[in-house]
CSV table of C-alpha atoms and ligand atoms in Angstrom, one decimal:
chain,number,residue,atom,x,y,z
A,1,UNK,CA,-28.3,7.5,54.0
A,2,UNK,CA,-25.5,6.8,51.4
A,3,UNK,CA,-26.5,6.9,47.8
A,4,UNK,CA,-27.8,3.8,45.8
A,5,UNK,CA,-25.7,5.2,42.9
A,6,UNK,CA,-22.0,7.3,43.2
A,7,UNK,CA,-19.5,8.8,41.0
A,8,UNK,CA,-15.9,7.5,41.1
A,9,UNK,CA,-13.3,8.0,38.3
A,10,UNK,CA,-13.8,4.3,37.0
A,11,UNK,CA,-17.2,5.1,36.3
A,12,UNK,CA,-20.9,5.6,38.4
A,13,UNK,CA,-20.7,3.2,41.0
A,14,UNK,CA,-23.5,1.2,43.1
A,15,UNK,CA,-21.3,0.9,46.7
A,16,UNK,CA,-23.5,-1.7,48.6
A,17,UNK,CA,-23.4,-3.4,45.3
A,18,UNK,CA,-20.2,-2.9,45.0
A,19,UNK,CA,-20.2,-3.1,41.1
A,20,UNK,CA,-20.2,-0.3,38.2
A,21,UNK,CA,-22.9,0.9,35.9
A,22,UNK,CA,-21.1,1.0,32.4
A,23,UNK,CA,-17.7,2.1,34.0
A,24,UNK,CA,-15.2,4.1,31.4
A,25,UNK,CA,-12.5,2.4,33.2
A,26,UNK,CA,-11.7,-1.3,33.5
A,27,UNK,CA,-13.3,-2.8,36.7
A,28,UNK,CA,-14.1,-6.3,38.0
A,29,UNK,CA,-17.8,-6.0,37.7
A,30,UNK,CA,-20.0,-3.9,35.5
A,31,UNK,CA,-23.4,-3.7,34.4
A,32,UNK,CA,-23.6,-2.6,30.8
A,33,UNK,CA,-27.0,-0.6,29.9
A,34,UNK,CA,-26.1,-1.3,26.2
A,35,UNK,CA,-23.3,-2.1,23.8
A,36,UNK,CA,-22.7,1.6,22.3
A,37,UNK,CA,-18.8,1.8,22.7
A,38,UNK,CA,-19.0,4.5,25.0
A,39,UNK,CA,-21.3,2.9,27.8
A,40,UNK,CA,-19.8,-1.0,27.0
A,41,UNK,CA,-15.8,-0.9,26.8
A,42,UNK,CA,-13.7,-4.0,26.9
A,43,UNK,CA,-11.4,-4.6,30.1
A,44,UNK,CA,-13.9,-5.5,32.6
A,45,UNK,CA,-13.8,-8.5,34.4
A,46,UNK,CA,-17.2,-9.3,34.8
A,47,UNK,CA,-20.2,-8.1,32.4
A,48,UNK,CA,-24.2,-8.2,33.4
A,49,UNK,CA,-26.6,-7.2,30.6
A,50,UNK,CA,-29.4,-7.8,29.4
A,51,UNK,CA,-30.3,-10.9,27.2
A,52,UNK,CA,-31.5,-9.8,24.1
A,53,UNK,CA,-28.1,-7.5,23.9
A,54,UNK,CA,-26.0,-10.9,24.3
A,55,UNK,CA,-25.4,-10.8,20.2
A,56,UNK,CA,-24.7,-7.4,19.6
A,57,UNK,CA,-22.2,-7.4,22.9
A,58,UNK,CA,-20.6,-10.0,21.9
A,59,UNK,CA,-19.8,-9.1,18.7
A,60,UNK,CA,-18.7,-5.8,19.7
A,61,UNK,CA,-16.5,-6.9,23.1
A,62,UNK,CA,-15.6,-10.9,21.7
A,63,UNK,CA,-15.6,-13.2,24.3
A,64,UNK,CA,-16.3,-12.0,27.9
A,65,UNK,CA,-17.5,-13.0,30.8
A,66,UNK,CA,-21.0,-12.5,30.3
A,67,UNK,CA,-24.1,-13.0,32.4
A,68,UNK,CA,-27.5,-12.5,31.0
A,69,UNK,CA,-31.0,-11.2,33.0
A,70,UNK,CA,-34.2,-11.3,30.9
A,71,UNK,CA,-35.8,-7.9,31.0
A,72,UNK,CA,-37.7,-7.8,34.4
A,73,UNK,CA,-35.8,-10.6,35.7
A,74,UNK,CA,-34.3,-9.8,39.0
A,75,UNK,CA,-31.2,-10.9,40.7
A,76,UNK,CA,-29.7,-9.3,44.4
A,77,UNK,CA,-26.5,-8.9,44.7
A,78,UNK,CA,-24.8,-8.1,48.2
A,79,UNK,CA,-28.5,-6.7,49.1
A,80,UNK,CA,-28.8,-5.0,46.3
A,81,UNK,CA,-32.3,-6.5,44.1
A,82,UNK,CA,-31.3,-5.4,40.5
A,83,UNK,CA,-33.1,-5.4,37.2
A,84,UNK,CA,-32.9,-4.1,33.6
A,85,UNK,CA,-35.6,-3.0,31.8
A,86,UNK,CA,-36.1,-1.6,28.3
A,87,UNK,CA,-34.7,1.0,27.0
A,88,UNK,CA,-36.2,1.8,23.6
A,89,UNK,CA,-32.7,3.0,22.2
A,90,UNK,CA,-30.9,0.1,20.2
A,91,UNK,CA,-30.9,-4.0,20.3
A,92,UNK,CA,-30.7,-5.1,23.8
A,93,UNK,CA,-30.7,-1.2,25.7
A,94,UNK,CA,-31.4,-1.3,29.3
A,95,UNK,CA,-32.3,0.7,32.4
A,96,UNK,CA,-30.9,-0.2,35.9
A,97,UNK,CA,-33.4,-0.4,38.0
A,98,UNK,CA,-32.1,-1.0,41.8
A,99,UNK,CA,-34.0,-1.6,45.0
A,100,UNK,CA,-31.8,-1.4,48.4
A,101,UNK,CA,-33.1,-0.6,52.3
A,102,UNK,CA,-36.6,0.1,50.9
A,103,UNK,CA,-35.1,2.8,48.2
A,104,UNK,CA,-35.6,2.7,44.4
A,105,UNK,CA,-33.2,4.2,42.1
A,106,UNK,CA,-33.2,3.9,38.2
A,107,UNK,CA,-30.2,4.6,35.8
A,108,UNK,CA,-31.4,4.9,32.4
A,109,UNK,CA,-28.3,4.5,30.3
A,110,UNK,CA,-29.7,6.5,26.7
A,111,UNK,CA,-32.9,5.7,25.8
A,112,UNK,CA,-35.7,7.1,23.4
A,113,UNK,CA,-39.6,6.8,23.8
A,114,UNK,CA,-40.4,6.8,20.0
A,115,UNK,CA,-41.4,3.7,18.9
A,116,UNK,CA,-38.5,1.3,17.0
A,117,UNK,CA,-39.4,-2.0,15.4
A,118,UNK,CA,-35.6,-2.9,15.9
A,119,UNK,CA,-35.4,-3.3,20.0
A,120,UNK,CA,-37.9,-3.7,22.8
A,121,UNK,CA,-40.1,0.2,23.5
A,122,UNK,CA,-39.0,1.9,26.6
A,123,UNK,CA,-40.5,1.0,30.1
A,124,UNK,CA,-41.2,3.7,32.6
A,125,UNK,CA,-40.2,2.9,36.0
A,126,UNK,CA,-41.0,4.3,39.2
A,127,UNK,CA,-38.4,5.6,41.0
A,128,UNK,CA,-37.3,8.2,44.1
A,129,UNK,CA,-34.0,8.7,41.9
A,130,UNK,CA,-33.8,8.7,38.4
A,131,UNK,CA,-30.0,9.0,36.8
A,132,UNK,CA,-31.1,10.1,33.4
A,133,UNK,CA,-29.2,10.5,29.6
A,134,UNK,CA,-30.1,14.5,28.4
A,135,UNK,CA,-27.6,13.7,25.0
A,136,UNK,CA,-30.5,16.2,23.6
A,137,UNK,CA,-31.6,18.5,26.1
A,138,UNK,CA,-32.5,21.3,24.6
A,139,UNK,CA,-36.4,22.4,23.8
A,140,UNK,CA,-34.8,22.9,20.1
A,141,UNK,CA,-34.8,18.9,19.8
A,142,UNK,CA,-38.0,17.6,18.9
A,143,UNK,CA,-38.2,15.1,16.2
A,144,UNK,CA,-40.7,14.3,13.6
A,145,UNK,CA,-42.8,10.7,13.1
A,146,UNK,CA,-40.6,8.2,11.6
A,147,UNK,CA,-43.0,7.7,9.1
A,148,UNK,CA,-42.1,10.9,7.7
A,149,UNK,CA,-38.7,11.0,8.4
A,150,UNK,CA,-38.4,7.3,6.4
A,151,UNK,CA,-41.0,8.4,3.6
A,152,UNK,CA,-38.3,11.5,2.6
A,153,UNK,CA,-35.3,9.3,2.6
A,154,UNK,CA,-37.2,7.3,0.4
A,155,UNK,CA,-37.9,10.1,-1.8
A,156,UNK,CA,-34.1,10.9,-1.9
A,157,UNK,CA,-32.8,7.5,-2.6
A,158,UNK,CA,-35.8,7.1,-5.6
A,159,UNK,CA,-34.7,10.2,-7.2
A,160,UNK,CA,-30.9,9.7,-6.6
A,161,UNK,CA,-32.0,5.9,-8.9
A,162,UNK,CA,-33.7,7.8,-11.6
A,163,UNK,CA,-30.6,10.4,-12.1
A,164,UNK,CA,-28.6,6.9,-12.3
A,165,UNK,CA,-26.7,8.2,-8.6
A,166,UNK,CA,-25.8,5.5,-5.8
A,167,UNK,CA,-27.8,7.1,-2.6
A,168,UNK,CA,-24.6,6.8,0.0
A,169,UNK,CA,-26.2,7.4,3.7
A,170,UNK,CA,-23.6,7.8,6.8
A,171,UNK,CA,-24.4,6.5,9.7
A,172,UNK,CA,-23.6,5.1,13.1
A,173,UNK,CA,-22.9,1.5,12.1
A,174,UNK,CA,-24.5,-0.4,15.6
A,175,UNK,CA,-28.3,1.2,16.2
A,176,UNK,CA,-28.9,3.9,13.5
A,177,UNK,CA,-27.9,1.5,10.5
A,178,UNK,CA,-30.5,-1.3,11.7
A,179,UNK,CA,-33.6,1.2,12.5
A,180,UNK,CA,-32.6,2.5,8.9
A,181,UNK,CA,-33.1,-0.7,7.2
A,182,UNK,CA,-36.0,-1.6,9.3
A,183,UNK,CA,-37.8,1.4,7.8
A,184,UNK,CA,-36.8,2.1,4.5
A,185,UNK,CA,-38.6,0.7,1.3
A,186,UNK,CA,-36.2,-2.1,-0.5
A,187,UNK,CA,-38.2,-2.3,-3.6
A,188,UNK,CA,-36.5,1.0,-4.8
A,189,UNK,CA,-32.7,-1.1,-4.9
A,190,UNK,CA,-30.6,-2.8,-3.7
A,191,UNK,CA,-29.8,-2.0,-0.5
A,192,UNK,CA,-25.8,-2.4,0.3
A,193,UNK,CA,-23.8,-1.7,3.3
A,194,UNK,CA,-19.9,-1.2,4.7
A,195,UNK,CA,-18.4,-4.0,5.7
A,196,UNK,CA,-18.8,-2.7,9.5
A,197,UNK,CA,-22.4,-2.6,9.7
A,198,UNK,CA,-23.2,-6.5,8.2
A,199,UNK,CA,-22.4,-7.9,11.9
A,200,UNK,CA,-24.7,-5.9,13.4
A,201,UNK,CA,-27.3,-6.5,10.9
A,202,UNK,CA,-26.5,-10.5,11.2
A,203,UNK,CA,-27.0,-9.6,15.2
A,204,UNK,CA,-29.8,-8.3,15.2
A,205,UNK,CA,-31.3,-11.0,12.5
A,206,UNK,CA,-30.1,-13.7,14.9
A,207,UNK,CA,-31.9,-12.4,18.0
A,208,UNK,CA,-35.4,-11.9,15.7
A,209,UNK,CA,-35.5,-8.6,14.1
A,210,UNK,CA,-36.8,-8.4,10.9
A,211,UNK,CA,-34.5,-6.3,8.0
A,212,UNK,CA,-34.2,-6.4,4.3
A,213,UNK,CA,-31.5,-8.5,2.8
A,214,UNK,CA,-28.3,-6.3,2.7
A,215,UNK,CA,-25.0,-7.3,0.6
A,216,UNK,CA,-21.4,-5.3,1.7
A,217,UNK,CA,-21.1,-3.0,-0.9
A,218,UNK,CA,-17.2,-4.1,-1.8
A,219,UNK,CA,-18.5,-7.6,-3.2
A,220,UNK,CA,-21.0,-6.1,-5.7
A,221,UNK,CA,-19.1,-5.1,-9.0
A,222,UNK,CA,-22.0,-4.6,-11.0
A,223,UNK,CA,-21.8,-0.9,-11.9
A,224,UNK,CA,-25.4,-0.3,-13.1
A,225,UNK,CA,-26.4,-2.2,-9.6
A,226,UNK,CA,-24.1,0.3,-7.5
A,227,UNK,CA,-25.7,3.0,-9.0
A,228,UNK,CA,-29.6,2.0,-8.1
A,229,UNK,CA,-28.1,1.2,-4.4
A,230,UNK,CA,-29.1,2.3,-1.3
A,231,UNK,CA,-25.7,2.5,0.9
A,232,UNK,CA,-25.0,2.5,4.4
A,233,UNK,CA,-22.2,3.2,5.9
A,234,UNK,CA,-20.3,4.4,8.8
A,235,UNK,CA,-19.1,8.6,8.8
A,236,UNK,CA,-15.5,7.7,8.6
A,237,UNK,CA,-16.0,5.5,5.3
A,238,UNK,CA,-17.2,8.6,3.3
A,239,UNK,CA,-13.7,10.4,3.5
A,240,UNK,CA,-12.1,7.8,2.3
A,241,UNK,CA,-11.3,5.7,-0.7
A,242,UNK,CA,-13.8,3.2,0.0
A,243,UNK,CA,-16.5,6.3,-1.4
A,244,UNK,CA,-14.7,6.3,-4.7
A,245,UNK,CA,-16.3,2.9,-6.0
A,246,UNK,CA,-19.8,5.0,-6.0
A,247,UNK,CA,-18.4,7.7,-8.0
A,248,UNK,CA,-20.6,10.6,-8.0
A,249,UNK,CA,-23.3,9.6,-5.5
A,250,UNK,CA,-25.5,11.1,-3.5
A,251,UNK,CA,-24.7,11.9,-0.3
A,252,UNK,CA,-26.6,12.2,3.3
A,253,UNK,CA,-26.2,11.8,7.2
A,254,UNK,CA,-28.7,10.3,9.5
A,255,UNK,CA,-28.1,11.9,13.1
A,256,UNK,CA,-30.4,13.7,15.6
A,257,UNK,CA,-27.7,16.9,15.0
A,258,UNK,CA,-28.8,17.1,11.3
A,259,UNK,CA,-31.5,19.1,13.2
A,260,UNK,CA,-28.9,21.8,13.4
A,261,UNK,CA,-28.9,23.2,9.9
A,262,UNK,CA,-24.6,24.2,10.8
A,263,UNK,CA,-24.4,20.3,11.0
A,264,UNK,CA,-24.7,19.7,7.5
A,265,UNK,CA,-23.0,22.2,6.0
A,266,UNK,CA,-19.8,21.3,8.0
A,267,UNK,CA,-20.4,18.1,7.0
A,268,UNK,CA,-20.1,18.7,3.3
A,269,UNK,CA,-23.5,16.3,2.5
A,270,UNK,CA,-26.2,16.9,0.2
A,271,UNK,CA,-28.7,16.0,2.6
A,272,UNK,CA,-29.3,15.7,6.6
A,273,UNK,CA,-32.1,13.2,8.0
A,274,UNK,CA,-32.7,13.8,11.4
A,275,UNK,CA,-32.8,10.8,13.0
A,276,UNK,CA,-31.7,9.7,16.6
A,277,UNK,CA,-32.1,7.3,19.0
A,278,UNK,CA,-32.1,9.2,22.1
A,279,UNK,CA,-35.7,11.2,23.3
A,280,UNK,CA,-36.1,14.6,21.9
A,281,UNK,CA,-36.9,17.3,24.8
A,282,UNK,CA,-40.5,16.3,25.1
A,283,UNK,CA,-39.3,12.7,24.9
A,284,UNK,CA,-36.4,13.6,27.9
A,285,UNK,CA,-39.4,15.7,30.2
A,286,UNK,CA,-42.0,12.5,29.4
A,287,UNK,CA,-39.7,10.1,30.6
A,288,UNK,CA,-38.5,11.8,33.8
A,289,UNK,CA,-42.3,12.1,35.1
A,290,UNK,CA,-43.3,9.0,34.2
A,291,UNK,CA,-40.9,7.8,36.9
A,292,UNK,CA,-42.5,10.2,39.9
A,293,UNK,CA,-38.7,10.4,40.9
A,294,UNK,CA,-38.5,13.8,42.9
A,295,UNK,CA,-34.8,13.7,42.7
A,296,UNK,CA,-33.1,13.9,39.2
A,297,UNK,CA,-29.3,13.2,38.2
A,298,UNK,CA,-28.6,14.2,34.5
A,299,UNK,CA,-25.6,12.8,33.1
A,300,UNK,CA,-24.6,13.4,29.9
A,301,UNK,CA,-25.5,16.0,27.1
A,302,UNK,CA,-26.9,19.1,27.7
A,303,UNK,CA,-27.0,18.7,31.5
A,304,UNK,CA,-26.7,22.4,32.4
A,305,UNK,CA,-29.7,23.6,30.7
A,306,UNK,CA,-31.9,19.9,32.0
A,307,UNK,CA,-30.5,20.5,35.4
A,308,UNK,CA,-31.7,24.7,35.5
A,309,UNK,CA,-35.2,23.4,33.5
A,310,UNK,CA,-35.8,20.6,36.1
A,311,UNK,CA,-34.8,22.9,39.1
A,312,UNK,CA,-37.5,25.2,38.2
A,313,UNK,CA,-40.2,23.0,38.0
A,314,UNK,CA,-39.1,22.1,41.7
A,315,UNK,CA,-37.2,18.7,41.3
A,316,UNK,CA,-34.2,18.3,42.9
A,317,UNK,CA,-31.5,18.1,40.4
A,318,UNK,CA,-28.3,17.5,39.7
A,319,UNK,CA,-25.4,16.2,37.7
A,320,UNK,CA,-22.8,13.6,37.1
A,321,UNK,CA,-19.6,14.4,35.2
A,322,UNK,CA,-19.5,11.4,32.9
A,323,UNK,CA,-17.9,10.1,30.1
A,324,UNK,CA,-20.5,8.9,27.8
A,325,UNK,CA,-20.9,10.6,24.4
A,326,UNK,CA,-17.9,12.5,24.6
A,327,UNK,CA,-15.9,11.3,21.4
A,328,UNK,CA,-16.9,9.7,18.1
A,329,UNK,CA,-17.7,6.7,18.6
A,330,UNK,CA,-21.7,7.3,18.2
A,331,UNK,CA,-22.1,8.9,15.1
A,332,UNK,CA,-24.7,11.3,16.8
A,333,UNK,CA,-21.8,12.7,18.4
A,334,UNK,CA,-19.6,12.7,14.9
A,335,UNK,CA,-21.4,14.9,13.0
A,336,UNK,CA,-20.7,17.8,15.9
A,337,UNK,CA,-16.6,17.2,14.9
A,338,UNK,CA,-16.8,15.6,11.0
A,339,UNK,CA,-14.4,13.7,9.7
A,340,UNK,CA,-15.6,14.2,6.0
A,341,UNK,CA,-15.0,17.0,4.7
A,342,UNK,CA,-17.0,18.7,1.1
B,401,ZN,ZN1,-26.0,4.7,23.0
């Protein structure tokens, strides 16, 4: 029996479907598991996602042709039942979940179990094929509570106010930048951000999630206020003249590679958060048995070393040569090439 899910050079591709799961090349219908750039890319003729990323996609991709499925919802199309479920890894973040001749296969698109008071927590869903993300599969990765993770930057951004230092904190701009403000303390300062991350906060405001009131740091002139702030930005704004209105700030990255103490130093920041929103190794191995799936397809990230691991515990595994993750367009992914140097 053919395959629920394929690869094809436009992307992974559903053939009784006939339509393409977050395609890396234009097509006339895709399914979008979230609006990361490398998973939603303009072009496409038709787009399906889920509601809740309808804000985030839009202001990301402008005005396409968008149809909406509530999570759960199902729709068939050409036989083929399909529905999104959450996620757990930014606003609006789906899994495929699609039923055909009796066969259920799941594609997860990237996800993370940890909890996130910024987008819906992730669903586990049975499955006899799961396609899964592995953007940190390596037993290395294992992150920390975010209560602890949140209560250091904290402590960095309180100290940086009493030495009279802006606290300037790269990160990706769309995911990262939200979960950020959702857990840090805003009585410390004022909390600023690059002009490229206020959309996405307005976004995610519109479709309910709750964050501290942020101003884009070019409109504030007050110098004494600059240098209590707490600043967000993306990577590519810290190497360049946009930093110098900070002058001698403080300087960290939020990324799940700070974990990787080479990371920083390349970077050139004072400090490294880890903090991702993919699943850590434990998260990754969770998530594939909660779905029973007895066949596994890894697609992105350290897919050698999941695809040996999974072998040996006696799944049958595999991979799929994709291109998700592989530039800079998710800051996770920036810190492994930086832009910014010391
Ligand atoms: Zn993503």
């Amino acid at each position: 029996m053919q395959d629920l899910v394929v690869q094809r050079p436009e992307g992974l591709y559903c053939p009784p479907g006939d339509f393409f799961i977050d395609p890396w090349r234009p097509v006339a219908r895709a399914v979008i598991t979230h609006a990361h750039a490398d998973h939603a890319r303009i072009g496409n003729g038709h787009y399906l996602a889920a509601a809740a990323a309808e804000g985030v996609l839009r202001a990301r991709l402008g005005d396409i042709d968008l149809q909406l499925l509530g999570y759960g919802e199902a729709i068939t199309h050409h036989g083929v039942r399909l529905s999104l479920h959450p996620a757990g890894h930014v606003l609006g973040s789906a899994q495929v979940r699609l039923e055909h001749g009796g066969r259920v296969w799941v594609a997860s698109g990237d996800y993370k179990v940890a909890p996130d008071p910024t987008c819906a927590p992730f669903e586990p869903v049975r499955c006899e094929v799961f396609i899964t993300e592995s953007t940190f599969g390596l037993p290395i990765y294992r992150w920390r509570p975010d209560a602890e993770l949140f209560a250091s930057v904290n402590d960095w951004w309180a100290r940086n106010v009493l030495a009279g230092r802006a606290s300037v904190l790269g990160c990706y701009s769309f995911g990262k930048a939200q979960r950020i403000l959702a857990g840090v303390d805003p009585t410390i300062g004022p909390v600023l951000v690059h002009g490229a991350v206020q959309p996405l906060n307005d976004a995610y405001r519109a479709a309910g999630v709750a964050l501290p009131d942020t101003r884009i740091a070019t409109e504030v002139q007050d110098r004494s206020e600059l240098r209590r702030a707490l600043v967000l930005c993306p990577p590519s704004a810290m190497a360049s003249p946009w930093m110098r209105r900070f002058g001698d700030a403080g300087t960290a990255f939020a990324s799940g590679w700070m974990q990787l103490r080479g990371a920083r130093r390349r970077g050139g920041y004072d400090r490294g958060f880890v903090l991702s929103d993919h699943a850590d190794w434990p998260g990754l191995l969770g998530a594939i048995a909660a779905t029973g799936a007895p066949r596994v397809i890894v697609t992105h990230g350290g897919s050698a070393a999941m695809v040996r691991y999974l072998s040996e515990q006696g799944l049958a595994a595999e991979s799929f040569d994709t291109e998700y993750g592989d530039d800079r367009i998710e800051a996770d992914q920036a810190s492994e090439t930086p832009q910014v140097g010391p």
